[in-house]
Amino acid sequence: MSNYAIGDLQGCYEELQQLLTRIDFDKKKDVLWFCGDLVNRGSDSLNCLLYLHSIKDNCRIVLGNHDLHLIAVSDSIRKINEKDTFQDVLESPKRKILIEWLKSQPLHSIERINTNKGVKEYVMTHAGIPPHWSKDDLIRNSHKLGQSLQNENSSYFLNYVFGNEPNHPDKCVTTEEKMRLNLNYLTRMRFYNSDGSIDLKYKGKIETAPSNLKPWFEYKLKILNENTHLLFGHWAALDGFTGKENITALDTGCAWGNKLTAMRLEDLSMFSCDKLN
Ligand SMILES: [Mn+2]
């Protein structure tokens, strides 16, 4: 039995199938971790969701910003925009089942795994974990967000939770503002400004970033101890590189013409499949 953590799918269904062939995925025993952004930008969002739903007992999924956008569009809270490519999901007779299933997915996943270097505690979120959060902070804040999404009154949550502000904990006054910032930490964050606020605009490479910006994973992270290993996606421009042994960037930009990557958690072996066509 092996665990594989897979980067942002974004509708790249054929590449997922090739990758699963490459790792010799066995439904009877293997577990697939998906770091979110299952849909959008690529051409096969519906097939990605149908397939993952069909093997859902083998999957650990955390939600990404594109998944949340799809949920909000499906619930008529947000408008579809011209770059969105998940019309196939919205038009599917399975739409209701798939959206309800997506809403039931968490924003973080934590599990201890026996590896060739002893027991490691893997922690996965879509974008990252803010440096000032402990493991308890992550679990508490992530659960609050997940519960709001599963609540019968999720439209109230979806109405207030999108937006770039506030970008610093000190600027949060209401519960809704705290929830919005926490969701942005988990699903959209890349860089911090030097004043401790997050920047949600610059998406590019670290080398060409404005000098006041620093990646979240370059700070001292409260959640890390010697056995912790963080997994995240969301940031294709990193091309899988963080420079940290215990922090892995899984998004290698398949939807942008690069490749889809899987890492085996037991021994950190990497597998990938190039973008097809
Ligand atoms: Mn993302």
Short mmCIF file of N, CA and C in Angstrom, two decimals, residues 35-39 49 61-72 102 126:
data_model
loop_
_atom_site.label_atom_id
_atom_site.label_comp_id
_atom_site.label_asym_id
_atom_site.label_seq_id
_atom_site.Cartn_x
_atom_site.Cartn_y
_atom_site.Cartn_z
N CYS A 35 -4.25 17.91 -3.83
CA CYS A 35 -4.06 19.17 -3.10
C CYS A 35 -5.01 20.28 -3.55
N GLY A 36 -6.09 19.92 -4.26
CA GLY A 36 -7.09 20.93 -4.62
C GLY A 36 -6.88 21.54 -5.99
N ASP A 37 -7.85 22.37 -6.40
CA ASP A 37 -7.97 22.83 -7.78
C ASP A 37 -8.08 21.62 -8.71
N LEU A 38 -9.14 20.87 -8.47
CA LEU A 38 -9.43 19.69 -9.30
C LEU A 38 -9.94 20.12 -10.66
N VAL A 39 -10.53 21.30 -10.70
CA VAL A 39 -11.24 21.76 -11.91
C VAL A 39 -10.70 23.10 -12.41
N LEU A 49 -13.88 15.17 -11.93
CA LEU A 49 -14.74 15.02 -10.76
C LEU A 49 -15.45 13.67 -10.75
N ILE A 61 -8.85 14.57 -0.28
CA ILE A 61 -8.90 15.77 -1.11
C ILE A 61 -8.99 16.99 -0.21
N VAL A 62 -8.28 18.06 -0.55
CA VAL A 62 -8.54 19.36 0.08
C VAL A 62 -8.99 20.31 -1.02
N LEU A 63 -9.82 21.27 -0.66
CA LEU A 63 -10.38 22.18 -1.66
C LEU A 63 -9.42 23.31 -1.99
N GLY A 64 -9.41 23.70 -3.27
CA GLY A 64 -8.65 24.86 -3.72
C GLY A 64 -9.56 25.99 -4.15
N ASN A 65 -8.96 27.12 -4.49
CA ASN A 65 -9.74 28.30 -4.86
C ASN A 65 -10.63 28.05 -6.09
N HIS A 66 -10.16 27.26 -7.05
CA HIS A 66 -11.00 27.00 -8.23
C HIS A 66 -12.20 26.12 -7.89
N ASP A 67 -12.00 25.17 -6.98
CA ASP A 67 -13.11 24.31 -6.55
C ASP A 67 -14.18 25.15 -5.84
N LEU A 68 -13.73 26.07 -5.00
CA LEU A 68 -14.66 26.93 -4.27
C LEU A 68 -15.39 27.87 -5.23
N HIS A 69 -14.68 28.35 -6.24
CA HIS A 69 -15.31 29.20 -7.25
C HIS A 69 -16.40 28.42 -7.99
N LEU A 70 -16.10 27.17 -8.37
CA LEU A 70 -17.11 26.33 -9.04
C LEU A 70 -18.34 26.15 -8.14
N ILE A 71 -18.12 25.86 -6.87
CA ILE A 71 -19.24 25.68 -5.94
C ILE A 71 -20.10 26.95 -5.90
N ALA A 72 -19.42 28.10 -5.83
CA ALA A 72 -20.15 29.37 -5.71
C ALA A 72 -20.90 29.71 -7.01
N LEU A 102 -18.25 17.85 -3.28
CA LEU A 102 -17.16 18.82 -3.13
C LEU A 102 -17.30 19.61 -1.84
N HIS A 126 -4.29 23.55 0.23
CA HIS A 126 -4.12 23.94 -1.17
C HIS A 126 -3.00 24.95 -1.37
#
